[in-house]
Amino acid sequence: MALLREAAVEARALYPELHEPTAPWPTNPPTPAGGIYIVVYLDGMPAACGGLRPIERGLAEVRRMFVSKEARRRGLGRKVLEALEEAAVRLGYQALRLETGYRQLPAIRLYTQYGFVRIEPFGEYVNDPTSVCFEKKIGAGT
């Protein structure tokens, strides 16, 4: 939860027009069937995280991607993506989707370098003008 709080503080600073100062802090519901949540620790402290949430058969969403400010520039975001992709293949997914904000340029660079391609907003992000969405085909034949 400490990483999610740090991510929320950062998001509120990047997009102050979208967040009321009294808005509740994020929670993390239980991981659904077909989902996974990964936390990377450095020196016993949580440093990076990410998760998978099933969207439909063969398709999962990468969620909760975050690397703490102190742990950045060490390749942890890429390591989390690699672990999530490996888990997604084991779970039978053929594609991954994700959403990030248009002001989160380092995240956009990471996803593009990792092989994600930009797509139209999907699901709850369709009418969100701050959303930038991506997809990557995974598994056999990619």
PDB file of C-alpha atoms in Angstrom:
ATOM      1  CA  MET A   1       0.000   0.000   0.000  1.00  0.00           C
ATOM      2  CA  ALA A   2       2.958   2.350   0.557  1.00  0.00           C
ATOM      3  CA  LEU A   3       3.859   2.143  -3.143  1.00  0.00           C
ATOM      4  CA  LEU A   4       0.254   2.797  -4.177  1.00  0.00           C
ATOM      5  CA  ARG A   5       0.128   5.816  -1.881  1.00  0.00           C
ATOM      6  CA  GLU A   6       3.378   7.145  -3.385  1.00  0.00           C
ATOM      7  CA  ALA A   7       1.958   6.577  -6.877  1.00  0.00           C
ATOM      8  CA  ALA A   8      -1.224   8.450  -5.938  1.00  0.00           C
ATOM      9  CA  VAL A   9       0.742  11.392  -4.541  1.00  0.00           C
ATOM     10  CA  GLU A  10       2.702  11.553  -7.795  1.00  0.00           C
ATOM     11  CA  ALA A  11      -0.469  11.295  -9.928  1.00  0.00           C
ATOM     12  CA  ARG A  12      -2.151  14.058  -7.958  1.00  0.00           C
ATOM     13  CA  ALA A  13       0.869  16.292  -8.566  1.00  0.00           C
ATOM     14  CA  LEU A  14       0.896  15.499 -12.309  1.00  0.00           C
ATOM     15  CA  TYR A  15      -2.865  15.931 -12.751  1.00  0.00           C
ATOM     16  CA  PRO A  16      -4.037  18.342 -10.030  1.00  0.00           C
ATOM     17  CA  GLU A  17      -7.084  19.299 -12.091  1.00  0.00           C
ATOM     18  CA  LEU A  18      -8.407  15.731 -11.781  1.00  0.00           C
ATOM     19  CA  HIS A  19      -8.043  15.175  -8.039  1.00  0.00           C
ATOM     20  CA  GLU A  20      -9.860  16.821  -5.200  1.00  0.00           C
ATOM     21  CA  PRO A  21      -7.573  17.374  -2.196  1.00  0.00           C
ATOM     22  CA  THR A  22      -9.976  15.345  -0.048  1.00  0.00           C
ATOM     23  CA  ALA A  23     -10.261  12.413  -2.491  1.00  0.00           C
ATOM     24  CA  PRO A  24      -9.729   9.029  -0.826  1.00  0.00           C
ATOM     25  CA  TRP A  25      -6.399   7.283  -1.227  1.00  0.00           C
ATOM     26  CA  PRO A  26      -6.264   4.154  -3.394  1.00  0.00           C
ATOM     27  CA  THR A  27      -7.023   0.717  -2.091  1.00  0.00           C
ATOM     28  CA  ASN A  28      -6.027  -2.579  -3.581  1.00  0.00           C
ATOM     29  CA  PRO A  29      -8.839  -5.101  -3.867  1.00  0.00           C
ATOM     30  CA  PRO A  30      -8.014  -8.797  -3.651  1.00  0.00           C
ATOM     31  CA  THR A  31      -6.267 -10.194  -6.718  1.00  0.00           C
ATOM     32  CA  PRO A  32      -8.932 -11.749  -8.969  1.00  0.00           C
ATOM     33  CA  ALA A  33      -8.771 -15.249 -10.419  1.00  0.00           C
ATOM     34  CA  GLY A  34      -6.430 -15.073 -13.388  1.00  0.00           C
ATOM     35  CA  GLY A  35      -4.651 -12.087 -11.879  1.00  0.00           C
ATOM     36  CA  ILE A  36      -1.303 -11.607 -10.227  1.00  0.00           C
ATOM     37  CA  TYR A  37       0.390  -8.893  -8.202  1.00  0.00           C
ATOM     38  CA  ILE A  38       4.161  -8.454  -8.000  1.00  0.00           C
ATOM     39  CA  VAL A  39       6.204  -6.394  -5.538  1.00  0.00           C
ATOM     40  CA  VAL A  40       9.954  -5.920  -5.912  1.00  0.00           C
ATOM     41  CA  TYR A  41      11.919  -5.266  -2.716  1.00  0.00           C
ATOM     42  CA  LEU A  42      15.271  -3.519  -2.376  1.00  0.00           C
ATOM     43  CA  ASP A  43      16.995  -3.775   0.994  1.00  0.00           C
ATOM     44  CA  GLY A  44      13.773  -5.087   2.523  1.00  0.00           C
ATOM     45  CA  MET A  45      11.684  -2.134   1.325  1.00  0.00           C
ATOM     46  CA  PRO A  46       9.039  -2.237  -1.424  1.00  0.00           C
ATOM     47  CA  ALA A  47      10.528  -0.513  -4.484  1.00  0.00           C
ATOM     48  CA  ALA A  48       8.365  -1.457  -7.494  1.00  0.00           C
ATOM     49  CA  CYS A  49       5.067  -3.148  -8.256  1.00  0.00           C
ATOM     50  CA  GLY A  50       2.690  -4.181 -10.978  1.00  0.00           C
ATOM     51  CA  GLY A  51      -0.250  -6.448 -11.505  1.00  0.00           C
ATOM     52  CA  LEU A  52      -2.423  -8.235 -14.028  1.00  0.00           C
ATOM     53  CA  ARG A  53      -6.189  -8.052 -14.101  1.00  0.00           C
ATOM     54  CA  PRO A  54      -8.163 -10.231 -16.510  1.00  0.00           C
ATOM     55  CA  ILE A  55     -10.268  -8.299 -19.020  1.00  0.00           C
ATOM     56  CA  GLU A  56     -11.659 -11.189 -21.057  1.00  0.00           C
ATOM     57  CA  ARG A  57     -10.543 -14.600 -22.273  1.00  0.00           C
ATOM     58  CA  GLY A  58      -6.942 -14.281 -23.509  1.00  0.00           C
ATOM     59  CA  LEU A  59      -6.612 -10.600 -22.557  1.00  0.00           C
ATOM     60  CA  ALA A  60      -5.292  -9.035 -19.351  1.00  0.00           C
ATOM     61  CA  GLU A  61      -4.609  -5.495 -18.235  1.00  0.00           C
ATOM     62  CA  VAL A  62      -1.281  -4.457 -16.721  1.00  0.00           C
ATOM     63  CA  ARG A  63      -2.160  -2.360 -13.666  1.00  0.00           C
ATOM     64  CA  ARG A  64      -0.538  -0.678 -10.707  1.00  0.00           C
ATOM     65  CA  MET A  65       2.836  -0.283 -12.439  1.00  0.00           C
ATOM     66  CA  PHE A  66       4.990   1.912 -10.257  1.00  0.00           C
ATOM     67  CA  VAL A  67       8.628   2.319  -9.245  1.00  0.00           C
ATOM     68  CA  SER A  68       9.413   4.414  -6.178  1.00  0.00           C
ATOM     69  CA  LYS A  69      11.331   7.606  -6.821  1.00  0.00           C
ATOM     70  CA  GLU A  70      14.405   6.310  -4.939  1.00  0.00           C
ATOM     71  CA  ALA A  71      14.537   3.091  -7.013  1.00  0.00           C
ATOM     72  CA  ARG A  72      14.183   4.558 -10.495  1.00  0.00           C
ATOM     73  CA  ARG A  73      16.743   4.196 -13.286  1.00  0.00           C
ATOM     74  CA  ARG A  74      17.672   0.661 -12.149  1.00  0.00           C
ATOM     75  CA  GLY A  75      15.584  -1.298 -14.648  1.00  0.00           C
ATOM     76  CA  LEU A  76      12.956  -2.332 -12.117  1.00  0.00           C
ATOM     77  CA  GLY A  77      10.023  -1.254 -14.286  1.00  0.00           C
ATOM     78  CA  ARG A  78      11.269  -3.467 -17.082  1.00  0.00           C
ATOM     79  CA  LYS A  79      11.826  -6.364 -14.654  1.00  0.00           C
ATOM     80  CA  VAL A  80       8.255  -6.038 -13.396  1.00  0.00           C
ATOM     81  CA  LEU A  81       6.957  -6.032 -16.997  1.00  0.00           C
ATOM     82  CA  GLU A  82       9.043  -9.123 -17.803  1.00  0.00           C
ATOM     83  CA  ALA A  83       7.706 -10.966 -14.762  1.00  0.00           C
ATOM     84  CA  LEU A  84       4.127  -9.945 -15.567  1.00  0.00           C
ATOM     85  CA  GLU A  85       4.479 -11.077 -19.174  1.00  0.00           C
ATOM     86  CA  GLU A  86       5.936 -14.440 -18.104  1.00  0.00           C
ATOM     87  CA  ALA A  87       3.046 -14.904 -15.668  1.00  0.00           C
ATOM     88  CA  ALA A  88       0.526 -13.853 -18.335  1.00  0.00           C
ATOM     89  CA  VAL A  89       1.847 -16.470 -20.755  1.00  0.00           C
ATOM     90  CA  ARG A  90       1.619 -19.141 -18.018  1.00  0.00           C
ATOM     91  CA  LEU A  91      -1.957 -18.012 -17.307  1.00  0.00           C
ATOM     92  CA  GLY A  92      -2.882 -18.392 -20.977  1.00  0.00           C
ATOM     93  CA  TYR A  93      -3.168 -14.774 -22.061  1.00  0.00           C
ATOM     94  CA  GLN A  94      -2.380 -13.849 -25.663  1.00  0.00           C
ATOM     95  CA  ALA A  95      -2.298 -10.065 -25.213  1.00  0.00           C
ATOM     96  CA  LEU A  96      -1.718  -7.432 -22.574  1.00  0.00           C
ATOM     97  CA  ARG A  97      -3.219  -3.961 -22.451  1.00  0.00           C
ATOM     98  CA  LEU A  98      -2.397  -1.028 -20.251  1.00  0.00           C
ATOM     99  CA  GLU A  99      -3.248   2.597 -19.638  1.00  0.00           C
ATOM    100  CA  THR A 100      -1.074   5.458 -18.478  1.00  0.00           C
ATOM    101  CA  GLY A 101      -1.434   9.217 -18.373  1.00  0.00           C
ATOM    102  CA  TYR A 102      -0.286  11.447 -21.212  1.00  0.00           C
ATOM    103  CA  ARG A 103       2.059  13.348 -18.860  1.00  0.00           C
ATOM    104  CA  GLN A 104       3.863  10.166 -17.755  1.00  0.00           C
ATOM    105  CA  LEU A 105       6.515  10.279 -20.465  1.00  0.00           C
ATOM    106  CA  PRO A 106       9.023   7.886 -18.829  1.00  0.00           C
ATOM    107  CA  ALA A 107       6.264   5.250 -18.555  1.00  0.00           C
ATOM    108  CA  ILE A 108       5.266   5.782 -22.183  1.00  0.00           C
ATOM    109  CA  ARG A 109       8.917   5.339 -23.238  1.00  0.00           C
ATOM    110  CA  LEU A 110       9.248   2.151 -21.179  1.00  0.00           C
ATOM    111  CA  TYR A 111       6.106   0.592 -22.631  1.00  0.00           C
ATOM    112  CA  THR A 112       7.054   1.509 -26.202  1.00  0.00           C
ATOM    113  CA  GLN A 113      10.605   0.178 -25.786  1.00  0.00           C
ATOM    114  CA  TYR A 114       9.193  -3.018 -24.297  1.00  0.00           C
ATOM    115  CA  GLY A 115       7.097  -3.677 -27.408  1.00  0.00           C
ATOM    116  CA  PHE A 116       3.707  -2.234 -26.538  1.00  0.00           C
ATOM    117  CA  VAL A 117       1.958  -0.374 -29.360  1.00  0.00           C
ATOM    118  CA  ARG A 118      -0.454   2.480 -28.880  1.00  0.00           C
ATOM    119  CA  ILE A 119      -4.148   1.669 -29.258  1.00  0.00           C
ATOM    120  CA  GLU A 120      -7.396   3.560 -28.844  1.00  0.00           C
ATOM    121  CA  PRO A 121      -8.561   3.885 -25.237  1.00  0.00           C
ATOM    122  CA  PHE A 122     -10.440   0.819 -23.985  1.00  0.00           C
ATOM    123  CA  GLY A 123     -12.912   0.056 -21.225  1.00  0.00           C
ATOM    124  CA  GLU A 124     -13.143   2.675 -18.505  1.00  0.00           C
ATOM    125  CA  TYR A 125     -10.541   4.845 -20.278  1.00  0.00           C
ATOM    126  CA  VAL A 126     -12.589   5.511 -23.449  1.00  0.00           C
ATOM    127  CA  ASN A 127     -13.728   8.993 -22.425  1.00  0.00           C
ATOM    128  CA  ASP A 128     -10.681   9.939 -20.334  1.00  0.00           C
ATOM    129  CA  PRO A 129      -8.717  12.660 -22.167  1.00  0.00           C
ATOM    130  CA  THR A 130      -5.606  11.983 -20.059  1.00  0.00           C
ATOM    131  CA  SER A 131      -5.397   8.284 -20.986  1.00  0.00           C
ATOM    132  CA  VAL A 132      -2.838   6.781 -23.343  1.00  0.00           C
ATOM    133  CA  CYS A 133      -3.426   3.077 -23.988  1.00  0.00           C
ATOM    134  CA  PHE A 134      -1.175   0.320 -25.292  1.00  0.00           C
ATOM    135  CA  GLU A 135      -1.319  -3.360 -26.220  1.00  0.00           C
ATOM    136  CA  LYS A 136       1.237  -6.108 -26.699  1.00  0.00           C
ATOM    137  CA  LYS A 137       0.673  -9.548 -28.214  1.00  0.00           C
ATOM    138  CA  ILE A 138       2.395 -12.252 -26.163  1.00  0.00           C
ATOM    139  CA  GLY A 139       2.888 -15.997 -26.091  1.00  0.00           C
ATOM    140  CA  ALA A 140       3.299 -18.409 -28.969  1.00  0.00           C
ATOM    141  CA  GLY A 141       3.625 -16.859 -32.390  1.00  0.00           C
ATOM    142  CA  THR A 142       4.721 -13.408 -31.257  1.00  0.00           C
TER     143      THR A 142
END
